PDB file of N, CA and C in Angstrom:
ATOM      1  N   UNK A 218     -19.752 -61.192 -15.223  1.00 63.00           N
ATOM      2  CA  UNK A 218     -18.957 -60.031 -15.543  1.00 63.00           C
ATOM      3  C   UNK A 218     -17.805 -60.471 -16.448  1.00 63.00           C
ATOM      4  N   UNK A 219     -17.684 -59.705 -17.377  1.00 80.00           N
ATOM      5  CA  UNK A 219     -16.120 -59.839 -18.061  1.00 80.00           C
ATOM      6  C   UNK A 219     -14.945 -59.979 -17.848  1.00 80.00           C
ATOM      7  N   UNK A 220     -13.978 -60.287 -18.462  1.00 91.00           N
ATOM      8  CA  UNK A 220     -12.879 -59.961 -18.060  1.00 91.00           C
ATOM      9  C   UNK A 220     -12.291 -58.357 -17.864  1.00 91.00           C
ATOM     10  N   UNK A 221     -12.780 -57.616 -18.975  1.00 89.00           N
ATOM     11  CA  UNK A 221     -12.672 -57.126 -18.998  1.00 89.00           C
ATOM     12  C   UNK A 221     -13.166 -55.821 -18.082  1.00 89.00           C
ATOM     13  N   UNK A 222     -14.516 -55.998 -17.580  1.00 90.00           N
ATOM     14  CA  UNK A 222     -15.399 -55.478 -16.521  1.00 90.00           C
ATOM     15  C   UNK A 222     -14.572 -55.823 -14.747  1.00 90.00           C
ATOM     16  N   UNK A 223     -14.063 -56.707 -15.273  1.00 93.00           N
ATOM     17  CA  UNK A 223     -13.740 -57.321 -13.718  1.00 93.00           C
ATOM     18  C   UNK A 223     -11.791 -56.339 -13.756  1.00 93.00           C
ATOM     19  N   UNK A 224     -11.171 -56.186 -14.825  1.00 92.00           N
ATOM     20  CA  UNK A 224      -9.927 -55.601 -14.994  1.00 92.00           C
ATOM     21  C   UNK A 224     -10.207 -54.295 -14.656  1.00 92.00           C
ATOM     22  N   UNK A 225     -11.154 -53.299 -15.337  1.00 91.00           N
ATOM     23  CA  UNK A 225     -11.591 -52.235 -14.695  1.00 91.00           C
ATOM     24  C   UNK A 225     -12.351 -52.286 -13.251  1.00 91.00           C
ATOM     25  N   UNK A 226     -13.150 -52.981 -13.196  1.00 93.00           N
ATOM     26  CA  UNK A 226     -13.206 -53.055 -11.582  1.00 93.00           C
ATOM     27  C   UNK A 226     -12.677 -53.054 -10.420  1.00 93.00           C
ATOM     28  N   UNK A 227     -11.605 -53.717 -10.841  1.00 94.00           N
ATOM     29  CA  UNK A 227     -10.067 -54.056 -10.178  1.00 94.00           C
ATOM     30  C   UNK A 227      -8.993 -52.940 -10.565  1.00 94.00           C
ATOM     31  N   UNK A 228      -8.721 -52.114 -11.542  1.00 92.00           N
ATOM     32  CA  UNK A 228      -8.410 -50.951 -11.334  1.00 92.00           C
ATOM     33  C   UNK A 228      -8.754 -49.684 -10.434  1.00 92.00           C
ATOM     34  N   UNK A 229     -10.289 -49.883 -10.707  1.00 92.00           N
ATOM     35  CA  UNK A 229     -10.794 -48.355 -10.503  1.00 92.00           C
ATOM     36  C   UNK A 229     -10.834 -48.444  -8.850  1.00 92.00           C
ATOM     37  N   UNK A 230     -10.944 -49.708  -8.193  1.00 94.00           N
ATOM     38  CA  UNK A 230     -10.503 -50.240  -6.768  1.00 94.00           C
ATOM     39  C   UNK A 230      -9.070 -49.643  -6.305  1.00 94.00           C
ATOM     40  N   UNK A 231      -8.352 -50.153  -7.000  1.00 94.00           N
ATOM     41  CA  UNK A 231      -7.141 -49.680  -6.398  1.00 94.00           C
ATOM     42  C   UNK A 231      -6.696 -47.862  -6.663  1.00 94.00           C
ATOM     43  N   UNK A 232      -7.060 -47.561  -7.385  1.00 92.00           N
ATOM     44  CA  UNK A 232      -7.205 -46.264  -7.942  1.00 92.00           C
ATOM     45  C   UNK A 232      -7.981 -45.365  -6.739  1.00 92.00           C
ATOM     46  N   UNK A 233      -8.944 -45.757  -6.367  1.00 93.00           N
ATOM     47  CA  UNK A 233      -9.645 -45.692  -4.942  1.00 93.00           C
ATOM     48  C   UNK A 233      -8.807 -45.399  -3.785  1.00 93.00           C
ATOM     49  N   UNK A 234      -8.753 -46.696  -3.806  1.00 95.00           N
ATOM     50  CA  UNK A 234      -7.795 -46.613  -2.159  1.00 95.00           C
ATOM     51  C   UNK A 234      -6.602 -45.719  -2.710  1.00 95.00           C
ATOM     52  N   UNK A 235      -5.954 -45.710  -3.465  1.00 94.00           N
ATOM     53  CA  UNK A 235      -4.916 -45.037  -3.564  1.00 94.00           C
ATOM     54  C   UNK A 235      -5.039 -43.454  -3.327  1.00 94.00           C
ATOM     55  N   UNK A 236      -5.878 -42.881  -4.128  1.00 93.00           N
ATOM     56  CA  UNK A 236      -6.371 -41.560  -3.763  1.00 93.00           C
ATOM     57  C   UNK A 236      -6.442 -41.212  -2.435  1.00 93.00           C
ATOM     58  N   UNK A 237      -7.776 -42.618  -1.813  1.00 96.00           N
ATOM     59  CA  UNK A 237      -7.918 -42.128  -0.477  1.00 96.00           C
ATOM     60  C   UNK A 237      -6.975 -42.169   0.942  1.00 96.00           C
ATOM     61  N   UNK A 238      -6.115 -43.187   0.852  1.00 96.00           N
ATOM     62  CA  UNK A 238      -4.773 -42.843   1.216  1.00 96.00           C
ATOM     63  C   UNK A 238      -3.705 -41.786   1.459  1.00 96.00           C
ATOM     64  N   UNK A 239      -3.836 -41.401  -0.180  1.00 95.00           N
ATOM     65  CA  UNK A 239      -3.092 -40.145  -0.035  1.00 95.00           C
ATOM     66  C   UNK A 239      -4.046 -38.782   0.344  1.00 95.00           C
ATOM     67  N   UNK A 240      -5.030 -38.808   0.371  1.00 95.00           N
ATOM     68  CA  UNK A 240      -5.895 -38.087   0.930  1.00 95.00           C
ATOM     69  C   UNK A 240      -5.951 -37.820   2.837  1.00 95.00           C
ATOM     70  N   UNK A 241      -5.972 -38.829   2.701  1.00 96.00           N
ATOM     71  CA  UNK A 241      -5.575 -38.823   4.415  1.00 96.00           C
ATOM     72  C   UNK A 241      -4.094 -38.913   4.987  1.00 96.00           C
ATOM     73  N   UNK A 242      -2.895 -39.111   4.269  1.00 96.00           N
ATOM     74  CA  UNK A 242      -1.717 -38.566   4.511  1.00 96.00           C
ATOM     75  C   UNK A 242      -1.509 -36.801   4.418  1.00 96.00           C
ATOM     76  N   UNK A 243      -1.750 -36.518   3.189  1.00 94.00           N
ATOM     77  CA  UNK A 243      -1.701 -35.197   2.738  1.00 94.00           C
ATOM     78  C   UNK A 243      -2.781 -34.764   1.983  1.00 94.00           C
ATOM     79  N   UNK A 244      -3.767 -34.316   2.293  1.00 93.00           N
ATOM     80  CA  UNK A 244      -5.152 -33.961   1.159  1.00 93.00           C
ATOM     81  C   UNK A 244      -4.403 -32.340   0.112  1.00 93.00           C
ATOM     82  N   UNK A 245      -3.110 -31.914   0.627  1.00 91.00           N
ATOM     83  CA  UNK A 245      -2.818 -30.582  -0.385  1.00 91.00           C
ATOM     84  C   UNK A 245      -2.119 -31.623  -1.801  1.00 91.00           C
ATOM     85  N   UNK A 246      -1.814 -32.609  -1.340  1.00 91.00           N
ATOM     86  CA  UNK A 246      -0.473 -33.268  -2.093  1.00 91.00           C
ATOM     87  C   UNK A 246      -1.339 -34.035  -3.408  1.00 91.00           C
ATOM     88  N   UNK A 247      -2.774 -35.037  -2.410  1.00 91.00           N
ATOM     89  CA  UNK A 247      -3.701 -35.605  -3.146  1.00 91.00           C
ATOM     90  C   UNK A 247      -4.486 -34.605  -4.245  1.00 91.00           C
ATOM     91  N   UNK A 248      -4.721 -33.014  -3.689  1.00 90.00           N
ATOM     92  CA  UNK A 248      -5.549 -32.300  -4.592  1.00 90.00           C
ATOM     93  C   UNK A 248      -4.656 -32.400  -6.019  1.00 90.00           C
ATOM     94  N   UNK A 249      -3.335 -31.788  -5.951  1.00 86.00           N
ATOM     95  CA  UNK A 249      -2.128 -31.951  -6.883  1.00 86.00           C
ATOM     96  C   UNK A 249      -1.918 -33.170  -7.991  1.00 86.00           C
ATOM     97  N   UNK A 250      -2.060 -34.474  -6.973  1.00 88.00           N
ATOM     98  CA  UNK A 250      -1.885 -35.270  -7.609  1.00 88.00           C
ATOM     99  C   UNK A 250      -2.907 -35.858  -8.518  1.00 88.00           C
ATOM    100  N   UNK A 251      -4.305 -35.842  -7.921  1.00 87.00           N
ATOM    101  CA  UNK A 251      -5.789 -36.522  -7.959  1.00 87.00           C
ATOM    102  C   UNK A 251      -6.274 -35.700  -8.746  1.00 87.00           C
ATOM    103  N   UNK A 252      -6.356 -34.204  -9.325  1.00 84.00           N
ATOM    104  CA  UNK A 252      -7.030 -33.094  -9.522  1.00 84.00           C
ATOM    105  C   UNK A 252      -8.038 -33.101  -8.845  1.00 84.00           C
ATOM    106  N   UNK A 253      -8.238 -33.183  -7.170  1.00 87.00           N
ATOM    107  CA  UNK A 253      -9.648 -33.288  -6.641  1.00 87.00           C
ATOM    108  C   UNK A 253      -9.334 -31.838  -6.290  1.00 87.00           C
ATOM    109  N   UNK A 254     -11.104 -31.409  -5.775  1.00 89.00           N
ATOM    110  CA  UNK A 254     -11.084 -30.557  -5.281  1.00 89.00           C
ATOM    111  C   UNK A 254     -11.468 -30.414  -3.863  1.00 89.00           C
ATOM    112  N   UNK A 255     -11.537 -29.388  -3.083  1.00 91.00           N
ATOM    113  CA  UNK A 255     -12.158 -29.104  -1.438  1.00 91.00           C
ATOM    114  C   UNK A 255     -13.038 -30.421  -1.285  1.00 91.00           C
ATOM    115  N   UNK A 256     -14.218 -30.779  -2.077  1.00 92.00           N
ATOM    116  CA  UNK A 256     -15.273 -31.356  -1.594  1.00 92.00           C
ATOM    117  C   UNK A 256     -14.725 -32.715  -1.872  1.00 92.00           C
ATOM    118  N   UNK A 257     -14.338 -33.124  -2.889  1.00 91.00           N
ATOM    119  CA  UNK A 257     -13.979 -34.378  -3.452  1.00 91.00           C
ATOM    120  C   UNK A 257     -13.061 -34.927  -2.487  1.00 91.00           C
ATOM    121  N   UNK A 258     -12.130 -33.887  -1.838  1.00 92.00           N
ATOM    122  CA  UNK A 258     -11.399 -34.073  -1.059  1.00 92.00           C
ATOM    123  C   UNK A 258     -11.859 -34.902   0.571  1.00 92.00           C
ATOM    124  N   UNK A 259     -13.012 -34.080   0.796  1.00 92.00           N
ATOM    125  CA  UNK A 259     -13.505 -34.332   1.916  1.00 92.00           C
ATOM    126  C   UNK A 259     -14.667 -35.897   1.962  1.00 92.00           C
ATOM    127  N   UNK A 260     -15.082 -36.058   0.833  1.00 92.00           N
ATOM    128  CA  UNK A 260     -15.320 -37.339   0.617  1.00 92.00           C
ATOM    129  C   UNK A 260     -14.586 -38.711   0.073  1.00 92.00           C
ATOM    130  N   UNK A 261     -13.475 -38.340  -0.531  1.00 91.00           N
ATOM    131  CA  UNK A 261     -12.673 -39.578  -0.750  1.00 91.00           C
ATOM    132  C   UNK A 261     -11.854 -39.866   0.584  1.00 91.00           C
ATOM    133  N   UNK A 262     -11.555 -38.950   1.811  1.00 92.00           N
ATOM    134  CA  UNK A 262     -11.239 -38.888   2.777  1.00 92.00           C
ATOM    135  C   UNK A 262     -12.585 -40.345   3.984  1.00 92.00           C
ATOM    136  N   UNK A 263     -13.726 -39.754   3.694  1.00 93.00           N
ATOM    137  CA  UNK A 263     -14.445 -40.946   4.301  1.00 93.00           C
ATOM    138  C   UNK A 263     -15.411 -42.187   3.808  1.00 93.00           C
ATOM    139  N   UNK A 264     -14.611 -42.420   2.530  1.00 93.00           N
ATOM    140  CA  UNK A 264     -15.242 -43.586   1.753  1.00 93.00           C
ATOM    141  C   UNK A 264     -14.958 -44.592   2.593  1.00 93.00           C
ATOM    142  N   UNK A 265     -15.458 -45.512   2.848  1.00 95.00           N
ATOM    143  CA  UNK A 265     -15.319 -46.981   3.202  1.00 95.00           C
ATOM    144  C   UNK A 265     -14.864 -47.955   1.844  1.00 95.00           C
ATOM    145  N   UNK A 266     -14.609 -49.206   2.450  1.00 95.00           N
ATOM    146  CA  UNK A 266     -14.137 -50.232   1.508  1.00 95.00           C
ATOM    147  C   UNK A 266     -15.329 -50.736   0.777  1.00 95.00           C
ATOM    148  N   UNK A 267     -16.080 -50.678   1.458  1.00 95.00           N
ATOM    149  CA  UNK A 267     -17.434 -50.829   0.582  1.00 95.00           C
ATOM    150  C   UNK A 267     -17.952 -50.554  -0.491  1.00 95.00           C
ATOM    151  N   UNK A 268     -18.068 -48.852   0.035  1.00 93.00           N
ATOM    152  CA  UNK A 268     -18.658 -47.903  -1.152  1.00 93.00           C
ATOM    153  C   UNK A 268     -17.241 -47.322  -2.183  1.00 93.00           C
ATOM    154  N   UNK A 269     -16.036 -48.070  -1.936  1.00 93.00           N
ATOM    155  CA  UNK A 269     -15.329 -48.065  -2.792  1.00 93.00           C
ATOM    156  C   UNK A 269     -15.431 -49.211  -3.936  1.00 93.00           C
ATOM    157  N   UNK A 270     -15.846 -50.278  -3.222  1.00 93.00           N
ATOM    158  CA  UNK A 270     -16.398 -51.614  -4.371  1.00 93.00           C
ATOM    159  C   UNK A 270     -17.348 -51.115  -4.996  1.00 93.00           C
ATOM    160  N   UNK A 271     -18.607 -50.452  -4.361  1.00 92.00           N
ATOM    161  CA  UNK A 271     -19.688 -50.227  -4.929  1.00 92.00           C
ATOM    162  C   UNK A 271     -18.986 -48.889  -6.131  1.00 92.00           C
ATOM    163  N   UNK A 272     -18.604 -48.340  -6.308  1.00 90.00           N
ATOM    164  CA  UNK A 272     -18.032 -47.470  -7.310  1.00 90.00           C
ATOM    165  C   UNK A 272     -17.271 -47.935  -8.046  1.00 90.00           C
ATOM    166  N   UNK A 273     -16.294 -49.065  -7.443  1.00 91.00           N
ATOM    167  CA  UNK A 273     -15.264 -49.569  -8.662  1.00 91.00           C
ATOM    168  C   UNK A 273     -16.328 -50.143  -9.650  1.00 91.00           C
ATOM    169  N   UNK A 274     -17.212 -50.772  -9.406  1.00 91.00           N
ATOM    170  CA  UNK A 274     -17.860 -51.758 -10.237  1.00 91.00           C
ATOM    171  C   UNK A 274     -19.131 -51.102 -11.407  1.00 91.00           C
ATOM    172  N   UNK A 275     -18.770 -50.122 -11.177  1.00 87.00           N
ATOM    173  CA  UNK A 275     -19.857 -49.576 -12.262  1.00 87.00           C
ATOM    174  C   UNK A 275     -19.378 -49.377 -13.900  1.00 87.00           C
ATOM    175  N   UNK A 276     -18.809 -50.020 -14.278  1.00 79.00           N
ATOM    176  CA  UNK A 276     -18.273 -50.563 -15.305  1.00 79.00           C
ATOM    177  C   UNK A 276     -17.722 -49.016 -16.070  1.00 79.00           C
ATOM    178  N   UNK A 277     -17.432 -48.190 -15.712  1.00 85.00           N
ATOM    179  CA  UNK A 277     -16.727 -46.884 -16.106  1.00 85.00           C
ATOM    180  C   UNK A 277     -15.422 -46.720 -15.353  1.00 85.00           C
ATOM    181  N   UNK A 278     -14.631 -46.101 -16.370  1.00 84.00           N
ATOM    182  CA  UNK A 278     -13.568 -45.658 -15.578  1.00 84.00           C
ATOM    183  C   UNK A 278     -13.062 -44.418 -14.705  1.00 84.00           C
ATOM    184  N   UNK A 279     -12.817 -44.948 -13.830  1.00 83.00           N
ATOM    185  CA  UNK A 279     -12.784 -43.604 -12.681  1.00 83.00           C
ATOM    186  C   UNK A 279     -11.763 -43.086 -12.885  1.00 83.00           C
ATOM    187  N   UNK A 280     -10.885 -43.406 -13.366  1.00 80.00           N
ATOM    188  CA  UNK A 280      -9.224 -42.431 -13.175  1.00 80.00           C
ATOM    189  C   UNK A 280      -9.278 -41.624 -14.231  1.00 80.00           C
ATOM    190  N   UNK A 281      -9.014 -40.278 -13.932  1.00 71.00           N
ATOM    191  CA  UNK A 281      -8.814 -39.187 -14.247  1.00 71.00           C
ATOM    192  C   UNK A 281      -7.474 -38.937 -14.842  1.00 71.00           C
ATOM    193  N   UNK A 282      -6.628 -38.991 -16.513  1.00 70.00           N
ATOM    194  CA  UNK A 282      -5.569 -38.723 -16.742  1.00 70.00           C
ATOM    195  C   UNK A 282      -5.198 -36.908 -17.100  1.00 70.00           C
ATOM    196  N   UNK A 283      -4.852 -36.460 -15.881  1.00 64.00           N
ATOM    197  CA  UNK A 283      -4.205 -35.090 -16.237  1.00 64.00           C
ATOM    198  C   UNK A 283      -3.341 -34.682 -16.791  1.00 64.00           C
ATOM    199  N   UNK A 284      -3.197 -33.291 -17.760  1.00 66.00           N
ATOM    200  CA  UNK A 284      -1.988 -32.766 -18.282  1.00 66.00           C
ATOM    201  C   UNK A 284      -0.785 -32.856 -17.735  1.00 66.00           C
ATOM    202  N   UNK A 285       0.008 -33.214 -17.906  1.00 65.00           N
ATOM    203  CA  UNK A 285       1.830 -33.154 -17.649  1.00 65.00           C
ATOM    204  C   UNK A 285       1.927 -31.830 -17.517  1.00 65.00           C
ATOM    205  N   UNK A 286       1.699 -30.817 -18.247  1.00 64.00           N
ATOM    206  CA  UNK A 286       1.697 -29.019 -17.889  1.00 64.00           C
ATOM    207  C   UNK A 286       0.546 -29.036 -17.634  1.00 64.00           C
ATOM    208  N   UNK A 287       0.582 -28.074 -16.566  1.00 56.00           N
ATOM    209  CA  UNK A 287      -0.826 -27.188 -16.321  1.00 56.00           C
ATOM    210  C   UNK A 287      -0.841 -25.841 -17.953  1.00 56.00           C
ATOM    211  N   UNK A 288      -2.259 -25.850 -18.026  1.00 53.00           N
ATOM    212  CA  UNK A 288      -2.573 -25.158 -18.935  1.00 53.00           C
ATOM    213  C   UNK A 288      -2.338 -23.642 -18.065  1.00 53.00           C
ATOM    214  N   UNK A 289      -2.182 -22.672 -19.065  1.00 56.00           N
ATOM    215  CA  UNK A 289      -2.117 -21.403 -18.658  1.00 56.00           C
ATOM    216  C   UNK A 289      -3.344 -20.987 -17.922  1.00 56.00           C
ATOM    217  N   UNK A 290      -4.300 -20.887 -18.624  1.00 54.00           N
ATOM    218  CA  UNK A 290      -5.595 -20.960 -18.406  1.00 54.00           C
ATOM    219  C   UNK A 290      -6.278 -21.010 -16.815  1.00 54.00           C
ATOM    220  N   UNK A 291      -5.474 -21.989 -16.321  1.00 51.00           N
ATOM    221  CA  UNK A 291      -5.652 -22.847 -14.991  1.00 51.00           C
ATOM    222  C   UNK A 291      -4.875 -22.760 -13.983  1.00 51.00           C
ATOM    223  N   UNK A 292      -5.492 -21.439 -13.018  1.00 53.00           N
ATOM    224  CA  UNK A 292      -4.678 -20.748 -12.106  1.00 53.00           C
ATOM    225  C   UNK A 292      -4.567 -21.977 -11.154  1.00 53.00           C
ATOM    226  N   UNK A 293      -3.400 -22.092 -10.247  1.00 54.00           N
ATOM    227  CA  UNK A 293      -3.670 -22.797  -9.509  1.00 54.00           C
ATOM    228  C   UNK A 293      -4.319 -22.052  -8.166  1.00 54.00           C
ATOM    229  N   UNK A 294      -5.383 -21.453  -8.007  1.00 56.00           N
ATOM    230  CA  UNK A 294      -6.614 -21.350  -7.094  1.00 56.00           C
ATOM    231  C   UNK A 294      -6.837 -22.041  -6.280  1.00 56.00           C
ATOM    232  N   UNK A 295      -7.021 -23.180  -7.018  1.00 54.00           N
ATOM    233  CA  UNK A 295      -7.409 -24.319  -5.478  1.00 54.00           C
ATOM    234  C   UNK A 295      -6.664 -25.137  -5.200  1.00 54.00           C
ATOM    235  N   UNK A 296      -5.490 -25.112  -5.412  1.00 52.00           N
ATOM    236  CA  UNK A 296      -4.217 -25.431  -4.879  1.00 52.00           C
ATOM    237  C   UNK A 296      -3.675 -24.160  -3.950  1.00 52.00           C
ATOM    238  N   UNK A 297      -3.934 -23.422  -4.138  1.00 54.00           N
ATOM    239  CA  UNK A 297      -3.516 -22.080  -3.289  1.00 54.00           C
ATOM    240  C   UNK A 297      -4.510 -22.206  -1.998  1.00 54.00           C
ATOM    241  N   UNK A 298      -5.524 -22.333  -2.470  1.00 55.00           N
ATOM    242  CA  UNK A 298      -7.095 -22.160  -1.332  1.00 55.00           C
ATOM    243  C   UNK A 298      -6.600 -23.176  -0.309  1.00 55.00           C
ATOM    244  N   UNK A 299      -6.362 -24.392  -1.414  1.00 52.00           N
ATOM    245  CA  UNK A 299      -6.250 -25.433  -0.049  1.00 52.00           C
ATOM    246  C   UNK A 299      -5.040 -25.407   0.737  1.00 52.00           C
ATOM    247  N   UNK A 300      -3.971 -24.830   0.570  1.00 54.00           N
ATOM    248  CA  UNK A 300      -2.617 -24.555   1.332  1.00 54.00           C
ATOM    249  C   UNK A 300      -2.610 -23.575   2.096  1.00 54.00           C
ATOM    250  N   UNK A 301      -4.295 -22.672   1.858  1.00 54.00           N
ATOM    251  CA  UNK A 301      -4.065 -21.358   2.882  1.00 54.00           C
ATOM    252  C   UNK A 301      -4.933 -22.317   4.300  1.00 54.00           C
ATOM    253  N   UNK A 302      -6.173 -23.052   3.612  1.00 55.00           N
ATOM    254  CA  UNK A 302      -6.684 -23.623   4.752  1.00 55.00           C
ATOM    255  C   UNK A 302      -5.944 -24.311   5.726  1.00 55.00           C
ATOM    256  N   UNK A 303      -4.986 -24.875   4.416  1.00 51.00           N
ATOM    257  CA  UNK A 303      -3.888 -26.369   5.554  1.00 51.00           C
ATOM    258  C   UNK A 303      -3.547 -25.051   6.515  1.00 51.00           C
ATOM    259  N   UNK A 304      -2.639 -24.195   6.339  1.00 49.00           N
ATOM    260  CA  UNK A 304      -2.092 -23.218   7.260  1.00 49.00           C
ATOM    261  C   UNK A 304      -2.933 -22.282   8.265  1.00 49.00           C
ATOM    262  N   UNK A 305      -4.493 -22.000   7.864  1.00 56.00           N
ATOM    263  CA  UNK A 305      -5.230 -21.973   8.774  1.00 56.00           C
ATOM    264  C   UNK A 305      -5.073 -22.866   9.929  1.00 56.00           C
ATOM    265  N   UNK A 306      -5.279 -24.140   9.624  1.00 56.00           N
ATOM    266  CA  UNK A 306      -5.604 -25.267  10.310  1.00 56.00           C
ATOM    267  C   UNK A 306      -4.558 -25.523  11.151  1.00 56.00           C
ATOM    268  N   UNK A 307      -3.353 -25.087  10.458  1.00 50.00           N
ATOM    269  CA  UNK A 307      -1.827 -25.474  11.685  1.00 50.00           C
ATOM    270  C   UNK A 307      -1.635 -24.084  12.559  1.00 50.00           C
ATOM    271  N   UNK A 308      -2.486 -23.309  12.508  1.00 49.00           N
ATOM    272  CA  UNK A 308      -1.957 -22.058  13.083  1.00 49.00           C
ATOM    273  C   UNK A 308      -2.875 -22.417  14.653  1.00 49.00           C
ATOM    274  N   UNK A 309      -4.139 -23.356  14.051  1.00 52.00           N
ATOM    275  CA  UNK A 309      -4.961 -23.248  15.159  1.00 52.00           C
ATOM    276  C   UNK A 309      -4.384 -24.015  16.231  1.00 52.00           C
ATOM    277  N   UNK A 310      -3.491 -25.203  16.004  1.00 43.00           N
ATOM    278  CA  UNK A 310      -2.782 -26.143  16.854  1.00 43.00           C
ATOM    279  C   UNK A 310      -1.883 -25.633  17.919  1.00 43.00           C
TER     280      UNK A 310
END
């Protein structure tokens, strides 16, 4: 592997855990931050360290660079969806 293969590998790793971290602290905060959505959400939530290697290493880059503004265009919907569920979810407690 390259250096260069092995620098992205080693990014897209930590890029990983980082998501999934904040995914399991706050998954409304991670959708925000990550642009994930409901589902993406619910699987970066139970990746293992494993199948996080096995993804860093596919020689593409996984990180996603989002707009600084949200476009007009781009209701926040599923930022709304997922803050009604979070509050579903605390009402049930």
């Amino acid at each position: 592997m390259s250096t260069l293969e092995e620098d992205l590998s080693q990014l897209n790793f930590e890029y990983l855990m980082l998501a999934r971290e904040s995914v399991r602290s706050n998954a409304l905060e991670a959708a925000w931050r990550f642009g994930l959505n409901q589902k993406q959400l619910s699987v970066m939530e139970t990746l293992t360290v494993e199948k996080m290697r096995a993804l860093a290493g596919n020689s593409r880059a996984i990180i996603r660079l989002l707009p600084l503004k949200t476009p007009q265009h781009m209701a926040p919907s599923v930022h709304s969806a997922l803050l009604m569920s979070e509050l579903d979810n605390a009402e049930d407690v």
